[in-house]
CSV table of C-alpha atoms in Angstrom, one decimal:
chain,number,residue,atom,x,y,z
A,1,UNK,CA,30.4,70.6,-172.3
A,2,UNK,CA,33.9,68.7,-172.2
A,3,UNK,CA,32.5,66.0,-169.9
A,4,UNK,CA,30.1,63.9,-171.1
A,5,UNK,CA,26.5,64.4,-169.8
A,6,UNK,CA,25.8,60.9,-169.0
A,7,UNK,CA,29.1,61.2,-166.8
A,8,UNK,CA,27.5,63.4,-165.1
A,9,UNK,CA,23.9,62.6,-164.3
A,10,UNK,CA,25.2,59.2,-163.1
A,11,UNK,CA,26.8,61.1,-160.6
A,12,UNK,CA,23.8,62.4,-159.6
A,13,UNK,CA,21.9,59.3,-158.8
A,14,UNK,CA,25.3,57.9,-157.2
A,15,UNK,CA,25.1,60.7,-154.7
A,16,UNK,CA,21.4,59.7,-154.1
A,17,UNK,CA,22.2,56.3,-153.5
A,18,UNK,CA,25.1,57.0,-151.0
A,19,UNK,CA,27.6,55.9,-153.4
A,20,UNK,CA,29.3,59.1,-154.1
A,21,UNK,CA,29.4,62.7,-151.8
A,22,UNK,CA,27.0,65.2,-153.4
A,23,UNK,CA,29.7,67.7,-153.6
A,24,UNK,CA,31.7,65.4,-155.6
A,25,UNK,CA,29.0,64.9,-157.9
A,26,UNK,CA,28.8,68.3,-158.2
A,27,UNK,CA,31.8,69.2,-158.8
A,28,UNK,CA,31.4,67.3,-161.9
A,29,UNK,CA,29.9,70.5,-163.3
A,30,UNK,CA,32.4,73.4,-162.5
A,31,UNK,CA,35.1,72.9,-165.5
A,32,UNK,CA,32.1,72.2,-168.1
A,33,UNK,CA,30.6,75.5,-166.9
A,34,UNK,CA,33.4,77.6,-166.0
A,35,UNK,CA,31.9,78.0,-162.6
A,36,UNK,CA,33.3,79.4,-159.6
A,37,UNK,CA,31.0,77.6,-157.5
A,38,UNK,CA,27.9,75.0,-157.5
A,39,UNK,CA,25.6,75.0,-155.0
A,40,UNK,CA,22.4,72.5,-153.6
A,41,UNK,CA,20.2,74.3,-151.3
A,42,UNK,CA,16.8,72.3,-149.8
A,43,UNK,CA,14.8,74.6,-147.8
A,44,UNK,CA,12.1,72.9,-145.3
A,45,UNK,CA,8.6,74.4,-146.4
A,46,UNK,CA,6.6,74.1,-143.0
A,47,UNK,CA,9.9,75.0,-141.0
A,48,UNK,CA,11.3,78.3,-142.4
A,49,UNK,CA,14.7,76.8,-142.5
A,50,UNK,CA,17.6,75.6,-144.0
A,51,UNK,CA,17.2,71.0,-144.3
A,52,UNK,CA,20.1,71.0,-146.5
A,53,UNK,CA,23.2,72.2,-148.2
A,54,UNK,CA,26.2,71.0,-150.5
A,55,UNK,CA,28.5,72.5,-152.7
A,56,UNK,CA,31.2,72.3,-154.8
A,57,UNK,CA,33.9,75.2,-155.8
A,58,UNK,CA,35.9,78.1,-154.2
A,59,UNK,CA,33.3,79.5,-151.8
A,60,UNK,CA,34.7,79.5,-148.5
A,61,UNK,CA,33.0,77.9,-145.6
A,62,UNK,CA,33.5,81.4,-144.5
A,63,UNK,CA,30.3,83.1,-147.0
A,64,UNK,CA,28.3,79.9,-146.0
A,65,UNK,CA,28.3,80.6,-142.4
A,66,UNK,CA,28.2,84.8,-143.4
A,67,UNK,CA,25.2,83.8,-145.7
A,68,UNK,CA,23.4,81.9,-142.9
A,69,UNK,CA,23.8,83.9,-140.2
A,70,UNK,CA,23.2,87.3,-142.0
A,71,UNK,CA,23.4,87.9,-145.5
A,72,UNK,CA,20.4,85.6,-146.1
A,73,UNK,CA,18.1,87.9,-145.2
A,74,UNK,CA,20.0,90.9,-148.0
A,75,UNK,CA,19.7,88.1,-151.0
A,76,UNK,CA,17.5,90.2,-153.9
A,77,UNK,CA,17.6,86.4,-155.3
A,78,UNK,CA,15.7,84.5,-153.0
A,79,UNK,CA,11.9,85.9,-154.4
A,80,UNK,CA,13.0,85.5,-158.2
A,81,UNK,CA,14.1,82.0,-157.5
A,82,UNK,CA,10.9,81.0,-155.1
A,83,UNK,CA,8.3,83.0,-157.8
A,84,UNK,CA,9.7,79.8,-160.0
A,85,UNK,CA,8.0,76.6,-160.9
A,86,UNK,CA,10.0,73.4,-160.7
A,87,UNK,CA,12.0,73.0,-164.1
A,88,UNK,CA,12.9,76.6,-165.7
A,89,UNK,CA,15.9,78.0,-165.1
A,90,UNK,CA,17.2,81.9,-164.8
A,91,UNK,CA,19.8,83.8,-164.4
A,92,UNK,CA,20.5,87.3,-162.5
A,93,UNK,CA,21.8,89.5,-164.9
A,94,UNK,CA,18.1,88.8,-166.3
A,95,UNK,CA,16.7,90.7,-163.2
A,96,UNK,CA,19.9,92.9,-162.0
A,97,UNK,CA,21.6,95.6,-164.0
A,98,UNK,CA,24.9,96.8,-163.7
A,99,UNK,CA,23.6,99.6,-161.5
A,100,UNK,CA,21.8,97.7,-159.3
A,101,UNK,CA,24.5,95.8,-158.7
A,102,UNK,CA,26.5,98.4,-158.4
A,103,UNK,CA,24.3,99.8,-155.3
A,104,UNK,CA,23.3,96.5,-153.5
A,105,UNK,CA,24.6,95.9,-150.2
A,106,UNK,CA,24.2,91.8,-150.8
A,107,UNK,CA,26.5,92.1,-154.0
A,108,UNK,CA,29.4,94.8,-152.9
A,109,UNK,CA,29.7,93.8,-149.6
A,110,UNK,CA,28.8,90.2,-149.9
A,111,UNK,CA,29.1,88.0,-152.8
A,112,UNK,CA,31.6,90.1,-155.1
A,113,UNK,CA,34.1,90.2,-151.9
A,114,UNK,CA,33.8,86.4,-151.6
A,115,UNK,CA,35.1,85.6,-155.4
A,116,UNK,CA,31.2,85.5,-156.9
A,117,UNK,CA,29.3,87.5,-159.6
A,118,UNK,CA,26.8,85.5,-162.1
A,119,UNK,CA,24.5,83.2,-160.6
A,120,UNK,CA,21.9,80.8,-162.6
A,121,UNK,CA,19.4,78.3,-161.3
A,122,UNK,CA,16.0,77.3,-160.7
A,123,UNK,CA,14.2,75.2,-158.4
A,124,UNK,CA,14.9,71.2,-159.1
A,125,UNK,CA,12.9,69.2,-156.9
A,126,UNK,CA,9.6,70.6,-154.6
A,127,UNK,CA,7.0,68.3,-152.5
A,128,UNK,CA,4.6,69.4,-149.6
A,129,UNK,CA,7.7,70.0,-147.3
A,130,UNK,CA,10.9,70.7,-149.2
A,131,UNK,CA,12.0,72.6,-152.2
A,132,UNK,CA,15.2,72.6,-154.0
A,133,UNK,CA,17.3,74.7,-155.3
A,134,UNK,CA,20.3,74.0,-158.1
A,135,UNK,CA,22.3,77.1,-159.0
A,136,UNK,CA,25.3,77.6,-160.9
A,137,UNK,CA,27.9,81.0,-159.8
A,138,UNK,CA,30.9,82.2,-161.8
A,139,UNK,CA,33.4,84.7,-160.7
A,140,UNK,CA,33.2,88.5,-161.9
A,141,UNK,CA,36.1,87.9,-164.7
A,142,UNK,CA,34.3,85.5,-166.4
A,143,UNK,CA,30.9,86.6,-167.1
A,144,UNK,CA,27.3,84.7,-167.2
A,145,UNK,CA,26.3,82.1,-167.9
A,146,UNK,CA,25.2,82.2,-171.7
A,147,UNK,CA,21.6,82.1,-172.3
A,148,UNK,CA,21.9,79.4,-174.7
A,149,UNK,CA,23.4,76.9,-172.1
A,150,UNK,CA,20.3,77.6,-170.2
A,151,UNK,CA,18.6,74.6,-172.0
A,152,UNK,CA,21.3,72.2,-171.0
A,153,UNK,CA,21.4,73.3,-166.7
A,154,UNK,CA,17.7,72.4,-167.1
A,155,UNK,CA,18.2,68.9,-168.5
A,156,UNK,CA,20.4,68.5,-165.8
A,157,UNK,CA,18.1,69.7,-163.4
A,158,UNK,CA,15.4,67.3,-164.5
A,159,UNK,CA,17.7,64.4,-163.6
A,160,UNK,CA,18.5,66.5,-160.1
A,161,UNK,CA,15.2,66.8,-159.5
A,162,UNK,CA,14.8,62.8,-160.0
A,163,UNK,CA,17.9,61.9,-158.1
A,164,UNK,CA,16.7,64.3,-155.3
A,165,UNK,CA,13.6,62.3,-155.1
A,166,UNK,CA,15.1,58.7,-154.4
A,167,UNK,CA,17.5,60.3,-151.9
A,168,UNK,CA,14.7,62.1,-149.6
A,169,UNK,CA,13.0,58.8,-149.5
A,170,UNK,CA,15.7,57.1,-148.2
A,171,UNK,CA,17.1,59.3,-146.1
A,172,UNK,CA,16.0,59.7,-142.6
A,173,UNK,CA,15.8,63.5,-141.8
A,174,UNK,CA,19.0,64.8,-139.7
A,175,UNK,CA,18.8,67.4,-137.0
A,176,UNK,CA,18.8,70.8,-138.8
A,177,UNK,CA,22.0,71.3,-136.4
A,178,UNK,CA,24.0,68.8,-138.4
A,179,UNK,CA,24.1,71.8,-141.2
A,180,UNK,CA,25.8,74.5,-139.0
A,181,UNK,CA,27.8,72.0,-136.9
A,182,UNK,CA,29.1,70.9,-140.3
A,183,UNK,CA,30.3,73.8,-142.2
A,184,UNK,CA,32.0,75.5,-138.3
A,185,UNK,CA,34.1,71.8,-138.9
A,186,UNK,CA,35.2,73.3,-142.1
A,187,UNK,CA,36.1,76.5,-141.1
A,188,UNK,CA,39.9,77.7,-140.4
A,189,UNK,CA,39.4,79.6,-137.9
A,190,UNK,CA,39.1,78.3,-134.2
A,191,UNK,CA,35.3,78.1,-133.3
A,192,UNK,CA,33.3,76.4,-130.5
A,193,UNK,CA,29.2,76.3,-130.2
A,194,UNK,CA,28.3,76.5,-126.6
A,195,UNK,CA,24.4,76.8,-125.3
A,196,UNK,CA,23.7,79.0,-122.3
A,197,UNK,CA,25.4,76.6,-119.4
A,198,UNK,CA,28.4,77.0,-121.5
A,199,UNK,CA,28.3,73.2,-122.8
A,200,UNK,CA,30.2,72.8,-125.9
A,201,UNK,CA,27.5,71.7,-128.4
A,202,UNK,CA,30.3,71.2,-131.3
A,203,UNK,CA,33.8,72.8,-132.3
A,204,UNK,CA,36.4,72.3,-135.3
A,205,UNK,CA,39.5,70.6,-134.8
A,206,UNK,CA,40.6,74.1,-134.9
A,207,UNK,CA,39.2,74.9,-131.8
A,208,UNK,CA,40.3,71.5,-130.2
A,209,UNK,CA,44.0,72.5,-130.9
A,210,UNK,CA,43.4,75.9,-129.4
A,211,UNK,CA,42.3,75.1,-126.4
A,212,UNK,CA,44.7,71.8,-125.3
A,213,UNK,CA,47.6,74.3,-125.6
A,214,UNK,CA,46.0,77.4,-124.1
A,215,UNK,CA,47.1,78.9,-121.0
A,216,UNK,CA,43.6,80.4,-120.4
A,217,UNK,CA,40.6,78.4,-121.6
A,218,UNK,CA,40.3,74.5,-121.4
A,219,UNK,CA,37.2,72.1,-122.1
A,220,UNK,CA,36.2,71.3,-118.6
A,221,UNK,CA,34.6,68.1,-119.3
A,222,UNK,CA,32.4,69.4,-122.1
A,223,UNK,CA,32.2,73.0,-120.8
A,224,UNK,CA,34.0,76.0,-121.8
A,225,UNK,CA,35.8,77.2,-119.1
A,226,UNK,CA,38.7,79.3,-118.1
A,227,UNK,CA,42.1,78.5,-116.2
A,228,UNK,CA,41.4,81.3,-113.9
A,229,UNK,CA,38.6,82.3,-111.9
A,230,UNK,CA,38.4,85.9,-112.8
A,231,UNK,CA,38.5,85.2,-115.9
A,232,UNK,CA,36.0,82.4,-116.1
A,233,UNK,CA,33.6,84.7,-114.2
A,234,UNK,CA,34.0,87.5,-117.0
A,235,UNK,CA,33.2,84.6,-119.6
A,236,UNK,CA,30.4,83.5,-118.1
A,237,UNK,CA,28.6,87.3,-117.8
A,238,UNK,CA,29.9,87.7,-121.3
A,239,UNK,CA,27.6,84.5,-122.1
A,240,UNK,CA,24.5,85.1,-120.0
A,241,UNK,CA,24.8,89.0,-121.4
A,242,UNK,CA,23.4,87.4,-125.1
A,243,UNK,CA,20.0,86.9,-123.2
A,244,UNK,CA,20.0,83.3,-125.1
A,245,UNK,CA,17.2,82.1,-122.2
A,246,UNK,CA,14.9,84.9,-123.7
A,247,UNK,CA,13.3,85.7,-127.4
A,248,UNK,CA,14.2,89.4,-126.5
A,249,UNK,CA,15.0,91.2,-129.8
A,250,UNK,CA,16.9,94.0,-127.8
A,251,UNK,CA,19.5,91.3,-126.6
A,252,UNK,CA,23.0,92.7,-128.2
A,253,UNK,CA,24.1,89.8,-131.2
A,254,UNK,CA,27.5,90.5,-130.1
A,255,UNK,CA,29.9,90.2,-127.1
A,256,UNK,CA,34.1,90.2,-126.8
A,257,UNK,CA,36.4,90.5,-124.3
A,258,UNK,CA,39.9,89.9,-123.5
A,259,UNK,CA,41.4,87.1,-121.2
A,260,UNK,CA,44.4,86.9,-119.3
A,261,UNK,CA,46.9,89.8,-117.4
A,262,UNK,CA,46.9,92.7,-118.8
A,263,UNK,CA,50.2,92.8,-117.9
A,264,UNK,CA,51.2,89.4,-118.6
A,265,UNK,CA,52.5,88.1,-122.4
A,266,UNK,CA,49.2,86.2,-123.1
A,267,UNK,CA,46.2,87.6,-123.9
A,268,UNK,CA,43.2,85.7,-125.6
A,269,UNK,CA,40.5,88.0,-127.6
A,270,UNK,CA,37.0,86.2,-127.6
A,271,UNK,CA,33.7,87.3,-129.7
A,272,UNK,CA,30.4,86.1,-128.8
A,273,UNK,CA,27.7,85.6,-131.5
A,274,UNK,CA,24.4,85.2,-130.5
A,275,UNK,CA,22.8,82.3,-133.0
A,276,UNK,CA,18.9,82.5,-132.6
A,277,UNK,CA,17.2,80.0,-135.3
A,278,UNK,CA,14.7,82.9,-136.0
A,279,UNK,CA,17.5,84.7,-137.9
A,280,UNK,CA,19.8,81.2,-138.8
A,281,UNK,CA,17.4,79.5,-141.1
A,282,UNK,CA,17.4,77.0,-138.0
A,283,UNK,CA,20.5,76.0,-139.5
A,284,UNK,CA,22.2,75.3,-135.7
A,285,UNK,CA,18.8,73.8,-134.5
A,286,UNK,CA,16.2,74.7,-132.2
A,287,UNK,CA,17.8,76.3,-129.5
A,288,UNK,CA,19.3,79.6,-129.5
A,289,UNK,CA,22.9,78.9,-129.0
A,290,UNK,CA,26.7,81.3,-129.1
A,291,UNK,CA,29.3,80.6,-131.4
A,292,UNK,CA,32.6,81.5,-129.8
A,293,UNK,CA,35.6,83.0,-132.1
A,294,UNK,CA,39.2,82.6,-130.2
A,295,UNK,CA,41.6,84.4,-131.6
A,296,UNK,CA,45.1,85.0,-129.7
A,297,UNK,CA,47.5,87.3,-131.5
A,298,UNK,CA,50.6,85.5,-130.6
A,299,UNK,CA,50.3,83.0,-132.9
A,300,UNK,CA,48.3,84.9,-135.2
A,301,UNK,CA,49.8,88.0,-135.3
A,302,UNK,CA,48.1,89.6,-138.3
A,303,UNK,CA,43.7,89.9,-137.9
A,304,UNK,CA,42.1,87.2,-139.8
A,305,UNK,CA,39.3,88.8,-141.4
A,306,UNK,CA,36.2,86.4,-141.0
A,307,UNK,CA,37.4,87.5,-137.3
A,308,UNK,CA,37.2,91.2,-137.7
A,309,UNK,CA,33.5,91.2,-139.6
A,310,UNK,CA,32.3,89.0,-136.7
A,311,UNK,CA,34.0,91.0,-134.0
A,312,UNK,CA,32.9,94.7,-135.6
A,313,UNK,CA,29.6,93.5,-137.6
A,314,UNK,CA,31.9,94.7,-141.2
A,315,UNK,CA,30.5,93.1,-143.7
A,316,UNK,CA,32.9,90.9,-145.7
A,317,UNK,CA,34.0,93.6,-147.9
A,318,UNK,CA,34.6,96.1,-145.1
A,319,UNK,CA,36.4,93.5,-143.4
A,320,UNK,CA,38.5,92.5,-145.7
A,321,UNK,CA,40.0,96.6,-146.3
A,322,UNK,CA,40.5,96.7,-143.0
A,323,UNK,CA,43.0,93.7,-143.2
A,324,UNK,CA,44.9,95.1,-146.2
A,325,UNK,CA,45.2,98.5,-144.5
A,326,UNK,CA,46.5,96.7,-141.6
A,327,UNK,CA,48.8,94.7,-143.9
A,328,UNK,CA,50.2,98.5,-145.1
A,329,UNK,CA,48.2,98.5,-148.3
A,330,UNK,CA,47.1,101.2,-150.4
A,331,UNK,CA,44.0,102.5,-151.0
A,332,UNK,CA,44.3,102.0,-155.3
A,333,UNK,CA,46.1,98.3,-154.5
A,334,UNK,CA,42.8,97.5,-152.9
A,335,UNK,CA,40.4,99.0,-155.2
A,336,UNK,CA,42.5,96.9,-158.3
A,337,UNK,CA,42.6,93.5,-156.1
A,338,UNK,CA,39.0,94.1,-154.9
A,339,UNK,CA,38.1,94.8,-158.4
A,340,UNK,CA,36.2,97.7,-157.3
A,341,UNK,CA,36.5,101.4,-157.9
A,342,UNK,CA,38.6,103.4,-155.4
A,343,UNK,CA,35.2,105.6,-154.4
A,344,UNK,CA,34.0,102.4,-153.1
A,345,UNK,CA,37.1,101.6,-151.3
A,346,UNK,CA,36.9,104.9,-149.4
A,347,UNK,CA,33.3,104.5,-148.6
A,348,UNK,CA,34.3,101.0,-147.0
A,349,UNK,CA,37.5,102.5,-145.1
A,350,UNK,CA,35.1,104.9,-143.7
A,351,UNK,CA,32.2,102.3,-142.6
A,352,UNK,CA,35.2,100.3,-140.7
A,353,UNK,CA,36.3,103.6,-139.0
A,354,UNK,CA,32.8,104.5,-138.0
A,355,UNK,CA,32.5,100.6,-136.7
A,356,UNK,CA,35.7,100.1,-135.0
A,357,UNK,CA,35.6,103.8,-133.5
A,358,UNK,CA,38.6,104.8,-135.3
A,359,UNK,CA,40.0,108.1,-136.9
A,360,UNK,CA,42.9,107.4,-138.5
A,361,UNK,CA,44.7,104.3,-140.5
A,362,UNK,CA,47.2,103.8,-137.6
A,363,UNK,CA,44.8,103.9,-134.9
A,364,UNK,CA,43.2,101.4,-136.9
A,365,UNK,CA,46.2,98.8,-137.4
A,366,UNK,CA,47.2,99.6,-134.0
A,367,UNK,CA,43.5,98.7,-132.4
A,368,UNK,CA,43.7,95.3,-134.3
A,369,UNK,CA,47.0,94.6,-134.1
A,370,UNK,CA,46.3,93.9,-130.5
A,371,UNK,CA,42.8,92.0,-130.8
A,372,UNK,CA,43.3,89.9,-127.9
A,373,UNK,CA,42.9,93.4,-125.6
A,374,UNK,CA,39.7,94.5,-127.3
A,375,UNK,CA,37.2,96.1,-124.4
A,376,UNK,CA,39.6,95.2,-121.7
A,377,UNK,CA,36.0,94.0,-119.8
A,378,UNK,CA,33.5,92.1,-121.8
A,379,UNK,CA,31.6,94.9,-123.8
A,380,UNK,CA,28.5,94.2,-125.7
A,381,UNK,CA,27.5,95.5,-129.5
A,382,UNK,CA,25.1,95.6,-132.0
């Protein structure tokens, strides 16, 4: 390690004492590790959810709020890493071979499309109601972590471990909302987080700029509302259609619609997720709540792909071939960007046609070319 240990561990207690960010202190670690990311993940023992999470690195805000919401649940990880006592640390390539790998839905479609590959960690802190985990990811170019830095992570993690205690017992625990509200702030895209009377729980300044200059939607004094009264009725069914009043597991995950004359120049797409905290890690709180996606093609004129996975379920690979086909390219400049064989390309172009209830590559670009029109009325999926 070029930086000097010491360097590093007094970052650690800095973070604990409020002096420092943690992902700043963590991001001490990426050069000496060659990592592509660093992660800090406290999970609350008697609640089943997420209590907290920093990072450090080039994950997107995007794969936290995928890995939240779905791919959670897909993570062949999770029981290595909680069969663990506090201290030891492991890495996947220890568990998963190449052909596993090679077949898992959470690594092709997942983690590999997101920039990741290697990940090594172990659990640094655990009392009667939270347990920690410290884990280290590099990119698939680089390789994994060697075994014989395995020593040095756990020395770290020892110091984690003790840094973690003096900040839980000062801290005062935060809403488990603060998580989800958090990393929507980071996120590019325009997002809002309504609860079923359409009150805007939290958006991103993204979404704040969206809607002062829309022509359709507005924030009506802490609602989410449309200009127009047909439209605004066709939001609200769109809304109550989620069920979020009821624990039914039928209740579609999923709802979009298009605002505005069909005739007219404007037109506003919309998806609906349904966020229940049963399948969130309670990461957005106790209340089952809808996380609204605006997208308006005139100003974005090409699909943004985070939008496309949530509007179509893709997962983040699938999505992601659908933009480059939309963006003209070809099926071997994928596979050699996506650093993925070309079979696997065709199996993903085919998922995205079976999902977006296409045939053909231009009936493709053309269908998401003109987002904002999706379902003409509010149409549910799952």
């Amino acid at each position: 390690m070029d930086r000097s240990q010491d360097e590093i561990i007094s970052g650690f207690y800095a973070a604990a004492a409020g002096e420092k960010r943690w992902p700043d202190a963590l991001a001490t670690l990426l050069k000496p590790f060659d990592a592509w990311a660093i992660t800090l993940f406290g999970i609350d023992l008697q609640m089943g959810a997420v209590d907290f999470s920093f990072e450090a690195g080039n994950s997107p805000p995007e794969a936290s709020i995928d890995y939240i919401r779905v791919w959670h649940r897909h993570d062949p990880r999770g029981a290595i890493v909680q069969g663990m006592p506090v201290g030891p640390w492991g890495s996947c390539h220890h568990h998963f071979d190449e052909g596993f790998v090679e077949r898992d839905p959470f690594f092709q479609q997942f983690l590999i499309p997101y920039g990741g590959r290697w990940t090594s960690g172990g659990n640094v802190y655990r009392d009667e109601r939270v347990n920690v985990v410290m884990s280290i990811h590099r990119g698939p170019e680089v390789g994994p972590l060697p075994d014989t830095e395995l020593p040095e992570c756990e020395r770290l993690g020892l110091h984690m471990g003790k840094a973690l205690s003096l900040w839980l017992s000062r801290r005062q625990r935060e809403a488990h909302a603060a998580l989800g509200m958090e990393i929507v702030q980071r996120l590019p895209q325009p997002v809002a987080i309504i609860d079923a009377a359409r009150r805007i729980v939290g958006m991103n300044p993204a979404a704040q700029r969206f809607l002062t200059a829309s022509p359709l939607l507005r924030d009506n004094a802490g609602s989410l509302g449309a200009r127009n009264a047909a439209d605004d009725a066709r939001l609200l069914i769109a809304l109550r259609s989620l069920r979020l009043f009821e624990s039914d597991t039928h209740s579609p995950d999923r709802v979009f619609l298009g605002l505005g004359d069909r005739g007219g120049n404007r037109r506003t797409g919309l998806c609906l997720l349904r966020l229940v905290p049963s399948s969130t890690m309670g990461a957005f709180g106790p209340d089952a709540l809808a996380m609204v996606m605006f997208h308006d093609a005139d100003s974005r004129p090409h699909p943004d792909s985070f939008v496309l996975a949530a509007m179509y379920d893709l997962s983040p690979a699938e999505a992601r071939v659908a933009t480059a086909l939309c963006a003209g390219e070809a099926l071997a400049d994928i596979a050699q960007k996506q650093k993925v064989s070309i079979h696997t390309v065709r199996s993903q172009v085919k998922a995205v046609f079976d999902k977006t209830g296409c045939s053909r590559q231009a009936e493709l670009v053309g269908k998401l070319a003109g987002l904002p029109q999706i379902a003409g009325e509010s149409g549910a999926s799952r």
